[in-house]
Structure formats: C-alpha cells, structure tokens
C-alpha cells in the first residue's frame, strides 16, 4: 500500500509494442479467440494494463493451454465478473473504503509494497507474510470479503505498473516478481479466516489474473509453513505452483535474488541498496504498537488472572507462550463486575494449551461492553511452576479512513 516507484526509464508513449516472446498459442488460435470475443468489450478491460486485444487473448490462451473454447469461457467469465464488480473503478477508490480499515492499519498487519524492478523489468512486489494477521484486521473493522477486495485493489494498481513499464522499455511486461518474507510466521496465524482469505486470493488470481505471476520466492520459511503449503498448493494451478519456490534462511535465497534483481533496485532489508519505503523497525510481529511482552510466573496449584475492559462493539486480541510445558487458558466475561471463573459467563473454555516455544493467538470481535478476564490456570500442576509471556490489545474498531 505504498505509492509505486517510477519506471527504470522515462515513460514514453509507443505506437507499437514489441511482441511477447513467450512461446505458446499460435497466431491462428489468437485470431480464433478474438473472433469469438467480438461481442465482448475488450478495450475497456485492456485500458489499465495497456495490452492489445491480441496480447490479452494470448495470455488467456496460455492459461488454458491454447484451448480456444476454454480460454473463451475463462475470458467471458472474467469480463462478466469485472463488469458486475466495477473492477475498473476499484483502483481509484480510497483504500479505507475498500478494506474497511485505513492504510496505516493495513501497513501494520498486512505489510505489502512495490519497490524497484528485476533485471527483466518486472515490478518487484514484497509481502511480510510473518506479519499478516487476518483475524486482527477483521477485529479492527475489516472482513475476509473486504480484504479480498483490497487484494483486487492491489492487483489492479500493480497492473498499472505493468503498463508504465511496458511503455518505458518498449516491450510487453506482463507479470510480477514476488518476494514473500515468511519470517515470524507460525501456526498461530493459520486461522480459519486466514485460510479463507488465502484460498480466496488463489481463486481470484487463478480466474482473473492469469499469467501475472512471473516468479515468487517465499523466503525465511519455517518448517510449519512448508507443511502448510501442501494445503495451499492444492488451490493453485500446477503451472503457477511451479513458479513458487519455498526457501529457508539467507544462505538459500540471497544469491538467487541477487541474480534476479540489481542491488540498486533491491530493498536493503534483503541485501540491496534501495532504502525501504517505511520504518522497518515497526514490522514487529503480533503487535504493531511495539508493546513488549510481559512475563509472569504462574505457581503450581495457582492461576494468573488478567482483567481487561473492552468497550461495546470493540475487540480483544491476546497472544501468549510458555517457556516450557502446557498451561490451561480460558476467558470469562461480566458486564457489571470483575468476572470470576466458575461463576461468570465463560467465553473461551479453560483447556490445556501446548504453548511451549510458540505463540497462541486469538481474537474476540464485536464485543459486549464490560470486563473480560484472561486466566492462565496452573492449578492442576502439583509441583511445577509455569513461565508465561503474554501481550494483548483491546479497544474500539478503528476508523482511520480520514
């Protein structure tokens, strides 16, 4: 959500574009598809990308392995979807109107930006996936549906970059180079809403942005993400999956990225010389507020209780881990007094959680006004104390659209 950087060279209008070099459909197949598309308003939908009708047809044919019937069905469905959702007006709408939360909130919990171009002239797009907290964004006023519209907003904005680059380089640039930084990602982020969001993005990109992915490096991958990707991979086309590479630490990815992107174009966070267009110190994981963890010792045969006041319609997000072993955790509520376990309304039943060395995170949204009691219960342990590190965030839904 940061303004796009300028193309590598001046953007000059060219009367003709160099033909796409990618092998694929024959000229005959392209002409057949264009004949089928005479009733479709292709010009309206190529305006943002700067593609010719033939280049658009070529891209959809590649996505359907040169099958004219399948490509026509795909392109027809895409245009119907674009008309129904007025996609050509989306990129001009304010981000807060699209996503339900403002740019600063998105930057804190869904960091994504464009910076520079690779050696082929493709825009380089970054996402700090370890900081993407779908549940927190939903608690602050967004939703999975709104976040998917924001994803489309991003895609349409980036398609505009392809048009300017194509003009600047006098050749067709039609796809992106992605760097996804998975540092800090954990299963705590693999929630039901996050799964729905990721599957929704995969479905949208597959159906409406074919052949836009040039290359994707997912770097600093924890083992948990490698295992989770087996699920995500089922939602993507095999041709798309072949362009996605999961890599570990810098020793696995630095040389690959340096081969693809000049140092002057690469963000300095990843070994280049281009300063990031934001304060990198704010990309701090769970809480963008930068609040430190609080550590407490819960003695054997005891518990630790944390009362938190939440306004009507507000949200409450918590995150915790243990130094070793498990601990019970539950949440209780009262509108008029401090809740008491066993007497007050139980919102999250007290159950043992395996939180050793990993964060447990959850969110309550659209809360009733009153006091919420977080309880870490170690009463079942006869001898062993438990060290718990926690942090929380509570408040009203943020309206930062102004």
mmCIF file of C-alpha atoms in Angstrom:
data_model
loop_
_atom_site.group_PDB
_atom_site.id
_atom_site.type_symbol
_atom_site.label_atom_id
_atom_site.label_comp_id
_atom_site.label_asym_id
_atom_site.label_seq_id
_atom_site.Cartn_x
_atom_site.Cartn_y
_atom_site.Cartn_z
ATOM 1 C CA UNK A 1 0.000 0.000 0.000
ATOM 2 C CA UNK A 2 2.808 2.456 -0.745
ATOM 3 C CA UNK A 3 2.994 4.638 -3.884
ATOM 4 C CA UNK A 4 4.652 2.772 -6.764
ATOM 5 C CA UNK A 5 8.215 3.708 -7.656
ATOM 6 C CA UNK A 6 8.961 5.209 -11.051
ATOM 7 C CA UNK A 7 9.859 3.006 -14.026
ATOM 8 C CA UNK A 8 13.506 2.443 -14.839
ATOM 9 C CA UNK A 9 13.417 4.852 -17.781
ATOM 10 C CA UNK A 10 11.089 7.676 -18.908
ATOM 11 C CA UNK A 11 7.551 6.633 -19.753
ATOM 12 C CA UNK A 12 7.147 7.486 -23.435
ATOM 13 C CA UNK A 13 4.099 6.540 -25.464
ATOM 14 C CA UNK A 14 4.965 3.923 -28.095
ATOM 15 C CA UNK A 15 2.796 3.310 -31.104
ATOM 16 C CA UNK A 16 3.656 -0.377 -31.201
ATOM 17 C CA UNK A 17 4.872 -2.766 -28.566
ATOM 18 C CA UNK A 18 7.439 -5.457 -29.110
ATOM 19 C CA UNK A 19 5.619 -8.795 -29.396
ATOM 20 C CA UNK A 20 5.549 -11.108 -26.401
ATOM 21 C CA UNK A 21 8.426 -13.550 -26.550
ATOM 22 C CA UNK A 22 6.795 -16.295 -24.503
ATOM 23 C CA UNK A 23 6.135 -19.427 -26.538
ATOM 24 C CA UNK A 24 2.592 -20.675 -26.566
ATOM 25 C CA UNK A 25 -0.552 -20.223 -28.630
ATOM 26 C CA UNK A 26 -0.375 -19.900 -32.390
ATOM 27 C CA UNK A 27 -1.458 -16.786 -34.247
ATOM 28 C CA UNK A 28 -4.364 -18.842 -35.589
ATOM 29 C CA UNK A 29 -5.566 -19.667 -32.044
ATOM 30 C CA UNK A 30 -5.305 -15.989 -31.055
ATOM 31 C CA UNK A 31 -7.349 -14.947 -34.098
ATOM 32 C CA UNK A 32 -9.982 -17.611 -33.388
ATOM 33 C CA UNK A 33 -10.358 -16.391 -29.814
ATOM 34 C CA UNK A 34 -10.624 -12.767 -30.913
ATOM 35 C CA UNK A 35 -13.368 -13.700 -33.374
ATOM 36 C CA UNK A 36 -15.273 -15.357 -30.513
ATOM 37 C CA UNK A 37 -14.790 -12.227 -28.377
ATOM 38 C CA UNK A 38 -16.307 -9.724 -30.816
ATOM 39 C CA UNK A 39 -19.336 -9.295 -28.557
ATOM 40 C CA UNK A 40 -17.132 -8.528 -25.526
ATOM 41 C CA UNK A 41 -15.876 -5.062 -24.656
ATOM 42 C CA UNK A 42 -12.171 -5.958 -24.529
ATOM 43 C CA UNK A 43 -10.957 -2.343 -24.904
ATOM 44 C CA UNK A 44 -12.496 -1.364 -21.581
ATOM 45 C CA UNK A 45 -10.549 -4.088 -19.811
ATOM 46 C CA UNK A 46 -7.199 -3.609 -21.516
ATOM 47 C CA UNK A 47 -7.039 0.104 -20.716
ATOM 48 C CA UNK A 48 -5.356 -0.368 -17.319
ATOM 49 C CA UNK A 49 -2.762 -2.899 -18.493
ATOM 50 C CA UNK A 50 -2.052 -1.291 -21.854
ATOM 51 C CA UNK A 51 -2.359 -4.675 -23.552
ATOM 52 C CA UNK A 52 -3.616 -5.048 -27.086
ATOM 53 C CA UNK A 53 -6.573 -7.349 -27.669
ATOM 54 C CA UNK A 54 -4.182 -9.902 -29.158
ATOM 55 C CA UNK A 55 -1.882 -9.803 -26.118
ATOM 56 C CA UNK A 56 -4.869 -10.281 -23.813
ATOM 57 C CA UNK A 57 -6.044 -13.241 -25.881
ATOM 58 C CA UNK A 58 -2.533 -14.713 -25.886
ATOM 59 C CA UNK A 59 -2.339 -14.545 -22.101
ATOM 60 C CA UNK A 60 -5.690 -16.284 -21.567
ATOM 61 C CA UNK A 61 -4.839 -18.919 -24.149
ATOM 62 C CA UNK A 62 -1.583 -19.703 -22.337
ATOM 63 C CA UNK A 63 -3.561 -20.129 -19.131
ATOM 64 C CA UNK A 64 -5.756 -22.710 -20.874
ATOM 65 C CA UNK A 65 -3.011 -24.488 -22.809
ATOM 66 C CA UNK A 66 -4.086 -22.992 -26.161
ATOM 67 C CA UNK A 67 -7.602 -24.419 -25.949
ATOM 68 C CA UNK A 68 -9.757 -21.749 -27.604
ATOM 69 C CA UNK A 69 -13.048 -22.941 -26.080
ATOM 70 C CA UNK A 70 -11.649 -22.995 -22.534
ATOM 71 C CA UNK A 71 -9.906 -19.656 -22.998
ATOM 72 C CA UNK A 72 -13.116 -18.063 -24.283
ATOM 73 C CA UNK A 73 -15.078 -19.422 -21.307
ATOM 74 C CA UNK A 74 -12.448 -18.094 -18.927
ATOM 75 C CA UNK A 75 -12.255 -14.669 -20.570
ATOM 76 C CA UNK A 76 -16.041 -14.325 -20.763
ATOM 77 C CA UNK A 77 -16.398 -15.184 -17.071
ATOM 78 C CA UNK A 78 -13.617 -12.726 -16.200
ATOM 79 C CA UNK A 79 -15.263 -9.840 -18.052
ATOM 80 C CA UNK A 80 -18.660 -10.636 -16.515
ATOM 81 C CA UNK A 81 -17.035 -10.567 -13.065
ATOM 82 C CA UNK A 82 -15.294 -7.282 -13.812
ATOM 83 C CA UNK A 83 -18.494 -5.650 -15.039
ATOM 84 C CA UNK A 84 -20.533 -6.898 -12.083
ATOM 85 C CA UNK A 85 -17.961 -5.634 -9.544
ATOM 86 C CA UNK A 86 -16.933 -2.493 -11.486
ATOM 87 C CA UNK A 87 -13.290 -3.538 -11.202
ATOM 88 C CA UNK A 88 -12.067 -0.747 -13.476
ATOM 89 C CA UNK A 89 -13.091 1.814 -10.829
ATOM 90 C CA UNK A 90 -11.604 -0.058 -7.867
ATOM 91 C CA UNK A 91 -8.011 1.209 -8.074
ATOM 92 C CA UNK A 92 -9.222 4.812 -7.819
ATOM 93 C CA UNK A 93 -11.172 4.227 -4.591
ATOM 94 C CA UNK A 94 -9.673 5.119 -1.180
ATOM 95 C CA UNK A 95 -8.024 2.129 0.485
ATOM 96 C CA UNK A 96 -10.089 2.565 3.668
ATOM 97 C CA UNK A 97 -13.305 2.384 1.650
ATOM 98 C CA UNK A 98 -12.217 -0.874 0.043
ATOM 99 C CA UNK A 99 -10.607 -2.651 3.015
ATOM 100 C CA UNK A 100 -12.713 -1.321 5.887
ATOM 101 C CA UNK A 101 -9.575 -0.132 7.702
ATOM 102 C CA UNK A 102 -7.088 2.612 6.888
ATOM 103 C CA UNK A 103 -3.697 2.402 5.243
ATOM 104 C CA UNK A 104 -1.756 2.621 8.498
ATOM 105 C CA UNK A 105 -3.646 -0.331 9.980
ATOM 106 C CA UNK A 106 -3.086 -2.362 6.812
ATOM 107 C CA UNK A 107 0.586 -1.469 6.877
ATOM 108 C CA UNK A 108 0.870 -2.721 10.461
ATOM 109 C CA UNK A 109 -0.978 -6.006 9.979
ATOM 110 C CA UNK A 110 -0.658 -6.724 6.235
ATOM 111 C CA UNK A 111 2.659 -5.188 5.078
ATOM 112 C CA UNK A 112 2.877 -5.220 1.276
ATOM 113 C CA UNK A 113 4.647 -2.862 -1.089
ATOM 114 C CA UNK A 114 6.184 -2.372 -4.524
ATOM 115 C CA UNK A 115 9.828 -1.350 -4.793
ATOM 116 C CA UNK A 116 12.013 -1.456 -7.876
ATOM 117 C CA UNK A 117 12.159 -3.832 -10.833
ATOM 118 C CA UNK A 118 14.011 -7.039 -11.605
ATOM 119 C CA UNK A 119 16.531 -7.420 -14.442
ATOM 120 C CA UNK A 120 13.708 -8.273 -16.862
ATOM 121 C CA UNK A 121 11.894 -5.053 -15.989
ATOM 122 C CA UNK A 122 9.180 -6.745 -13.932
ATOM 123 C CA UNK A 123 7.879 -4.904 -10.845
ATOM 124 C CA UNK A 124 9.142 -6.428 -7.591
ATOM 125 C CA UNK A 125 6.379 -6.823 -5.011
ATOM 126 C CA UNK A 126 7.055 -7.592 -1.346
ATOM 127 C CA UNK A 127 4.855 -9.052 1.386
ATOM 128 C CA UNK A 128 5.946 -9.572 5.006
ATOM 129 C CA UNK A 129 3.844 -12.697 5.445
ATOM 130 C CA UNK A 130 5.009 -13.269 9.017
ATOM 131 C CA UNK A 131 3.199 -10.034 9.921
ATOM 132 C CA UNK A 132 -0.074 -10.770 8.110
ATOM 133 C CA UNK A 133 -2.766 -11.020 10.786
ATOM 134 C CA UNK A 134 -6.133 -11.552 9.162
ATOM 135 C CA UNK A 135 -8.040 -12.035 12.423
ATOM 136 C CA UNK A 136 -6.693 -8.812 13.893
ATOM 137 C CA UNK A 137 -7.663 -6.856 10.773
ATOM 138 C CA UNK A 138 -11.159 -8.325 10.923
ATOM 139 C CA UNK A 139 -11.428 -7.358 14.586
ATOM 140 C CA UNK A 140 -10.457 -3.783 13.702
ATOM 141 C CA UNK A 141 -13.243 -3.356 11.153
ATOM 142 C CA UNK A 142 -12.322 -5.337 8.045
ATOM 143 C CA UNK A 143 -13.549 -8.786 6.954
ATOM 144 C CA UNK A 144 -12.349 -11.597 4.724
ATOM 145 C CA UNK A 145 -14.557 -10.251 1.927
ATOM 146 C CA UNK A 146 -13.184 -6.719 2.306
ATOM 147 C CA UNK A 147 -9.602 -7.978 2.427
ATOM 148 C CA UNK A 148 -10.194 -9.886 -0.795
ATOM 149 C CA UNK A 149 -11.433 -6.660 -2.403
ATOM 150 C CA UNK A 150 -8.289 -4.966 -1.104
ATOM 151 C CA UNK A 151 -6.246 -7.735 -2.741
ATOM 152 C CA UNK A 152 -8.017 -6.998 -6.030
ATOM 153 C CA UNK A 153 -7.320 -3.285 -5.456
ATOM 154 C CA UNK A 154 -3.609 -4.141 -5.101
ATOM 155 C CA UNK A 155 -3.652 -6.301 -8.214
ATOM 156 C CA UNK A 156 -5.295 -3.598 -10.310
ATOM 157 C CA UNK A 157 -2.826 -0.992 -9.047
ATOM 158 C CA UNK A 158 0.083 -3.270 -9.928
ATOM 159 C CA UNK A 159 -1.338 -3.958 -13.393
ATOM 160 C CA UNK A 160 -0.929 -0.222 -13.936
ATOM 161 C CA UNK A 161 2.790 -0.667 -13.190
ATOM 162 C CA UNK A 162 2.969 -3.228 -15.981
ATOM 163 C CA UNK A 163 1.536 -0.693 -18.411
ATOM 164 C CA UNK A 164 4.039 2.028 -17.465
ATOM 165 C CA UNK A 165 6.966 -0.390 -17.597
ATOM 166 C CA UNK A 166 5.907 -1.695 -20.980
ATOM 167 C CA UNK A 167 5.868 1.842 -22.338
ATOM 168 C CA UNK A 168 9.176 2.728 -20.693
ATOM 169 C CA UNK A 169 11.001 -0.344 -22.007
ATOM 170 C CA UNK A 170 9.201 -0.591 -25.366
ATOM 171 C CA UNK A 171 8.361 -4.220 -24.747
ATOM 172 C CA UNK A 172 5.464 -6.012 -23.136
ATOM 173 C CA UNK A 173 5.985 -6.560 -19.395
ATOM 174 C CA UNK A 174 3.067 -8.660 -18.235
ATOM 175 C CA UNK A 175 3.954 -10.290 -14.928
ATOM 176 C CA UNK A 176 5.434 -9.653 -11.493
ATOM 177 C CA UNK A 177 8.338 -10.812 -9.357
ATOM 178 C CA UNK A 178 7.205 -11.544 -5.782
ATOM 179 C CA UNK A 179 9.292 -11.753 -2.611
ATOM 180 C CA UNK A 180 7.291 -13.109 0.313
ATOM 181 C CA UNK A 181 9.113 -12.902 3.650
ATOM 182 C CA UNK A 182 7.766 -15.612 5.966
ATOM 183 C CA UNK A 183 9.978 -14.678 8.914
ATOM 184 C CA UNK A 184 7.927 -14.857 12.092
ATOM 185 C CA UNK A 185 5.118 -16.916 10.556
ATOM 186 C CA UNK A 186 3.625 -19.551 12.823
ATOM 187 C CA UNK A 187 0.597 -21.790 13.045
ATOM 188 C CA UNK A 188 -0.959 -19.133 15.295
ATOM 189 C CA UNK A 189 -1.620 -17.201 12.053
ATOM 190 C CA UNK A 190 -3.149 -20.214 10.266
ATOM 191 C CA UNK A 191 -6.686 -19.499 11.418
ATOM 192 C CA UNK A 192 -9.981 -20.270 9.729
ATOM 193 C CA UNK A 193 -10.264 -16.702 8.462
ATOM 194 C CA UNK A 194 -6.669 -16.721 7.215
ATOM 195 C CA UNK A 195 -7.296 -19.972 5.327
ATOM 196 C CA UNK A 196 -10.429 -18.495 3.762
ATOM 197 C CA UNK A 197 -8.521 -15.367 2.748
ATOM 198 C CA UNK A 198 -5.603 -17.255 1.181
ATOM 199 C CA UNK A 199 -7.900 -19.625 -0.698
ATOM 200 C CA UNK A 200 -9.924 -16.634 -1.893
ATOM 201 C CA UNK A 201 -6.781 -14.934 -3.205
ATOM 202 C CA UNK A 202 -5.725 -18.113 -5.003
ATOM 203 C CA UNK A 203 -9.159 -18.436 -6.630
ATOM 204 C CA UNK A 204 -9.229 -14.775 -7.705
ATOM 205 C CA UNK A 205 -5.707 -14.784 -9.107
ATOM 206 C CA UNK A 206 -6.265 -18.045 -10.963
ATOM 207 C CA UNK A 207 -9.530 -16.932 -12.542
ATOM 208 C CA UNK A 208 -8.885 -13.236 -13.196
ATOM 209 C CA UNK A 209 -5.132 -12.601 -13.307
ATOM 210 C CA UNK A 210 -3.793 -15.484 -15.397
ATOM 211 C CA UNK A 211 -0.095 -15.492 -16.258
ATOM 212 C CA UNK A 212 0.581 -12.494 -13.996
ATOM 213 C CA UNK A 213 2.946 -14.404 -11.705
ATOM 214 C CA UNK A 214 6.436 -14.419 -13.151
ATOM 215 C CA UNK A 215 8.360 -15.707 -10.138
ATOM 216 C CA UNK A 216 7.750 -15.968 -6.402
ATOM 217 C CA UNK A 217 10.383 -16.567 -3.742
ATOM 218 C CA UNK A 218 8.965 -17.358 -0.297
ATOM 219 C CA UNK A 219 11.983 -16.750 1.926
ATOM 220 C CA UNK A 220 12.838 -17.439 5.575
ATOM 221 C CA UNK A 221 10.314 -20.284 5.547
ATOM 222 C CA UNK A 222 9.722 -22.046 8.867
ATOM 223 C CA UNK A 223 9.044 -25.762 8.672
ATOM 224 C CA UNK A 224 5.411 -25.224 9.682
ATOM 225 C CA UNK A 225 4.815 -23.142 6.547
ATOM 226 C CA UNK A 226 6.399 -25.782 4.325
ATOM 227 C CA UNK A 227 3.902 -28.284 5.700
ATOM 228 C CA UNK A 228 1.005 -25.836 5.389
ATOM 229 C CA UNK A 229 1.932 -25.099 1.770
ATOM 230 C CA UNK A 230 0.900 -28.637 0.909
ATOM 231 C CA UNK A 231 -2.667 -27.450 1.532
ATOM 232 C CA UNK A 232 -2.229 -24.129 -0.277
ATOM 233 C CA UNK A 233 -0.709 -25.926 -3.280
ATOM 234 C CA UNK A 234 -3.995 -27.769 -3.827
ATOM 235 C CA UNK A 235 -5.664 -24.415 -4.524
ATOM 236 C CA UNK A 236 -3.237 -23.313 -7.230
ATOM 237 C CA UNK A 237 -2.760 -24.359 -10.840
ATOM 238 C CA UNK A 238 0.274 -26.644 -11.333
ATOM 239 C CA UNK A 239 1.794 -24.133 -13.767
ATOM 240 C CA UNK A 240 1.509 -21.451 -11.085
ATOM 241 C CA UNK A 241 2.900 -23.735 -8.369
ATOM 242 C CA UNK A 242 5.990 -24.359 -10.494
ATOM 243 C CA UNK A 243 6.853 -20.646 -10.225
ATOM 244 C CA UNK A 244 6.690 -20.634 -6.411
ATOM 245 C CA UNK A 245 9.869 -21.519 -4.528
ATOM 246 C CA UNK A 246 9.981 -22.047 -0.756
ATOM 247 C CA UNK A 247 13.395 -21.210 0.677
ATOM 248 C CA UNK A 248 14.935 -21.173 4.141
ATOM 249 C CA UNK A 249 17.365 -18.608 5.502
ATOM 250 C CA UNK A 250 19.583 -16.120 3.638
ATOM 251 C CA UNK A 251 22.066 -18.786 2.561
ATOM 252 C CA UNK A 252 19.300 -20.296 0.415
ATOM 253 C CA UNK A 253 17.849 -17.150 -1.158
ATOM 254 C CA UNK A 254 20.333 -14.264 -1.196
ATOM 255 C CA UNK A 255 22.274 -15.474 -4.242
ATOM 256 C CA UNK A 256 19.056 -16.242 -6.160
ATOM 257 C CA UNK A 257 17.576 -12.809 -5.534
ATOM 258 C CA UNK A 258 20.857 -11.038 -6.339
ATOM 259 C CA UNK A 259 20.945 -12.873 -9.670
ATOM 260 C CA UNK A 260 17.447 -11.603 -10.492
ATOM 261 C CA UNK A 261 17.500 -8.023 -9.112
ATOM 262 C CA UNK A 262 20.166 -5.325 -9.302
ATOM 263 C CA UNK A 263 21.342 -4.031 -5.879
ATOM 264 C CA UNK A 264 20.076 -0.533 -6.718
ATOM 265 C CA UNK A 265 16.564 -1.949 -7.219
ATOM 266 C CA UNK A 266 16.523 -4.405 -4.293
ATOM 267 C CA UNK A 267 15.200 -3.364 -0.873
ATOM 268 C CA UNK A 268 18.045 -3.011 1.622
ATOM 269 C CA UNK A 269 16.276 -5.363 4.049
ATOM 270 C CA UNK A 270 17.130 -8.156 1.615
ATOM 271 C CA UNK A 271 20.681 -7.174 0.753
ATOM 272 C CA UNK A 272 20.152 -4.378 -1.781
ATOM 273 C CA UNK A 273 20.871 -0.663 -1.662
ATOM 274 C CA UNK A 274 17.321 0.702 -2.013
ATOM 275 C CA UNK A 275 16.071 2.007 1.362
ATOM 276 C CA UNK A 276 12.682 0.588 2.380
ATOM 277 C CA UNK A 277 9.747 2.990 1.962
ATOM 278 C CA UNK A 278 8.791 2.571 5.635
ATOM 279 C CA UNK A 279 10.217 2.223 9.133
ATOM 280 C CA UNK A 280 11.362 -1.409 9.172
ATOM 281 C CA UNK A 281 11.511 -1.396 12.974
ATOM 282 C CA UNK A 282 7.708 -1.248 13.024
ATOM 283 C CA UNK A 283 7.401 -4.675 11.408
ATOM 284 C CA UNK A 284 7.427 -6.295 14.820
ATOM 285 C CA UNK A 285 5.160 -9.307 14.515
ATOM 286 C CA UNK A 286 1.989 -9.681 16.557
ATOM 287 C CA UNK A 287 1.508 -6.136 17.785
ATOM 288 C CA UNK A 288 2.300 -3.231 15.525
ATOM 289 C CA UNK A 289 2.154 -0.998 18.596
ATOM 290 C CA UNK A 290 5.514 -2.484 19.563
ATOM 291 C CA UNK A 291 4.352 -3.239 23.116
ATOM 292 C CA UNK A 292 6.826 -5.595 24.816
ATOM 293 C CA UNK A 293 5.888 -8.998 26.176
ATOM 294 C CA UNK A 294 5.018 -9.225 29.846
ATOM 295 C CA UNK A 295 6.366 -12.287 31.631
ATOM 296 C CA UNK A 296 4.793 -13.803 34.740
ATOM 297 C CA UNK A 297 5.410 -16.958 36.755
ATOM 298 C CA UNK A 298 2.275 -18.968 37.487
ATOM 299 C CA UNK A 299 2.996 -21.052 40.542
ATOM 300 C CA UNK A 300 1.918 -24.655 40.940
ATOM 301 C CA UNK A 301 -1.649 -25.070 42.261
ATOM 302 C CA UNK A 302 -2.377 -21.454 41.321
ATOM 303 C CA UNK A 303 -3.502 -19.249 38.428
ATOM 304 C CA UNK A 304 -2.871 -15.804 36.948
ATOM 305 C CA UNK A 305 -5.837 -13.546 36.182
ATOM 306 C CA UNK A 306 -5.781 -10.512 33.888
ATOM 307 C CA UNK A 307 -8.916 -8.290 33.787
ATOM 308 C CA UNK A 308 -9.328 -6.129 30.652
ATOM 309 C CA UNK A 309 -12.033 -3.552 29.950
ATOM 310 C CA UNK A 310 -13.413 -3.621 26.394
ATOM 311 C CA UNK A 311 -15.947 -1.089 25.002
ATOM 312 C CA UNK A 312 -19.220 -2.020 23.343
ATOM 313 C CA UNK A 313 -18.575 -3.270 19.805
ATOM 314 C CA UNK A 314 -14.817 -3.351 20.404
ATOM 315 C CA UNK A 315 -12.238 -6.088 20.070
ATOM 316 C CA UNK A 316 -9.803 -8.025 22.248
ATOM 317 C CA UNK A 317 -6.734 -9.819 20.883
ATOM 318 C CA UNK A 318 -4.326 -11.827 23.003
ATOM 319 C CA UNK A 319 -1.119 -13.701 22.403
ATOM 320 C CA UNK A 320 0.935 -15.855 24.783
ATOM 321 C CA UNK A 321 3.512 -18.624 25.036
ATOM 322 C CA UNK A 322 5.108 -20.651 27.796
ATOM 323 C CA UNK A 323 8.770 -21.187 28.497
ATOM 324 C CA UNK A 324 8.105 -24.898 28.907
ATOM 325 C CA UNK A 325 5.185 -27.305 29.252
ATOM 326 C CA UNK A 326 1.472 -26.655 28.798
ATOM 327 C CA UNK A 327 -0.977 -24.470 30.737
ATOM 328 C CA UNK A 328 -4.733 -24.078 30.863
ATOM 329 C CA UNK A 329 -6.215 -20.908 29.415
ATOM 330 C CA UNK A 330 -9.752 -19.502 29.468
ATOM 331 C CA UNK A 331 -11.683 -16.238 29.060
ATOM 332 C CA UNK A 332 -14.617 -15.041 31.189
ATOM 333 C CA UNK A 333 -16.963 -12.047 30.919
ATOM 334 C CA UNK A 334 -19.109 -9.783 33.060
ATOM 335 C CA UNK A 335 -20.847 -6.554 32.072
ATOM 336 C CA UNK A 336 -21.031 -5.203 35.625
ATOM 337 C CA UNK A 337 -18.122 -6.539 37.690
ATOM 338 C CA UNK A 338 -14.808 -8.340 37.533
ATOM 339 C CA UNK A 339 -15.569 -11.874 36.264
ATOM 340 C CA UNK A 340 -14.975 -14.940 38.401
ATOM 341 C CA UNK A 341 -14.110 -18.343 36.898
ATOM 342 C CA UNK A 342 -16.861 -20.831 37.587
ATOM 343 C CA UNK A 343 -19.444 -18.099 38.245
ATOM 344 C CA UNK A 344 -19.242 -15.636 35.362
ATOM 345 C CA UNK A 345 -20.018 -16.299 31.694
ATOM 346 C CA UNK A 346 -17.316 -18.408 30.060
ATOM 347 C CA UNK A 347 -16.421 -17.263 26.534
ATOM 348 C CA UNK A 348 -13.370 -19.479 25.965
ATOM 349 C CA UNK A 349 -13.480 -22.733 27.965
ATOM 350 C CA UNK A 350 -10.409 -23.355 30.099
ATOM 351 C CA UNK A 351 -8.363 -26.016 28.332
ATOM 352 C CA UNK A 352 -4.743 -27.117 28.273
ATOM 353 C CA UNK A 353 -2.794 -25.387 25.515
ATOM 354 C CA UNK A 354 0.513 -26.570 24.107
ATOM 355 C CA UNK A 355 2.214 -23.174 24.043
ATOM 356 C CA UNK A 356 5.808 -24.163 24.718
ATOM 357 C CA UNK A 357 8.071 -22.047 22.500
ATOM 358 C CA UNK A 358 5.201 -20.987 20.224
ATOM 359 C CA UNK A 359 2.587 -18.250 20.399
ATOM 360 C CA UNK A 360 -1.111 -18.916 20.855
ATOM 361 C CA UNK A 361 -3.144 -16.059 19.383
ATOM 362 C CA UNK A 362 -6.868 -15.390 19.203
ATOM 363 C CA UNK A 363 -9.325 -12.520 18.854
ATOM 364 C CA UNK A 364 -12.821 -11.655 20.049
ATOM 365 C CA UNK A 365 -14.588 -9.079 17.871
ATOM 366 C CA UNK A 366 -17.887 -7.174 18.153
ATOM 367 C CA UNK A 367 -17.532 -7.489 21.918
ATOM 368 C CA UNK A 368 -20.122 -6.574 24.505
ATOM 369 C CA UNK A 369 -19.022 -3.751 26.723
ATOM 370 C CA UNK A 370 -17.646 -4.917 30.048
ATOM 371 C CA UNK A 371 -14.748 -6.700 31.725
ATOM 372 C CA UNK A 372 -13.024 -9.695 30.180
ATOM 373 C CA UNK A 373 -10.874 -11.915 32.382
ATOM 374 C CA UNK A 374 -7.973 -13.853 30.838
ATOM 375 C CA UNK A 375 -6.997 -16.756 33.104
ATOM 376 C CA UNK A 376 -3.859 -18.854 32.875
ATOM 377 C CA UNK A 377 -4.599 -21.796 35.168
ATOM 378 C CA UNK A 378 -1.824 -23.954 36.615
ATOM 379 C CA UNK A 379 -3.884 -25.372 39.490
ATOM 380 C CA UNK A 380 -3.632 -28.890 38.069
ATOM 381 C CA UNK A 381 0.170 -28.881 38.426
ATOM 382 C CA UNK A 382 1.222 -30.149 41.854
ATOM 383 C CA UNK A 383 4.889 -29.095 41.759
ATOM 384 C CA UNK A 384 5.806 -27.323 38.528
ATOM 385 C CA UNK A 385 5.562 -23.548 38.033
ATOM 386 C CA UNK A 386 4.977 -22.190 34.508
ATOM 387 C CA UNK A 387 6.552 -19.081 32.969
ATOM 388 C CA UNK A 388 4.076 -17.289 30.676
ATOM 389 C CA UNK A 389 4.874 -14.413 28.306
ATOM 390 C CA UNK A 390 1.832 -12.514 27.053
ATOM 391 C CA UNK A 391 0.569 -9.341 25.431
ATOM 392 C CA UNK A 392 -2.877 -8.106 24.478
ATOM 393 C CA UNK A 393 -4.601 -5.342 22.543
ATOM 394 C CA UNK A 394 -8.113 -4.060 23.210
ATOM 395 C CA UNK A 395 -10.183 -1.135 22.032
ATOM 396 C CA UNK A 396 -12.836 0.137 19.675
ATOM 397 C CA UNK A 397 -12.921 -0.682 15.990
ATOM 398 C CA UNK A 398 -10.507 1.724 14.417
ATOM 399 C CA UNK A 399 -11.967 4.178 11.920
ATOM 400 C CA UNK A 400 -8.797 5.560 10.334
ATOM 401 C CA UNK A 401 -10.317 6.383 6.974
ATOM 402 C CA UNK A 402 -9.635 10.084 7.405
#
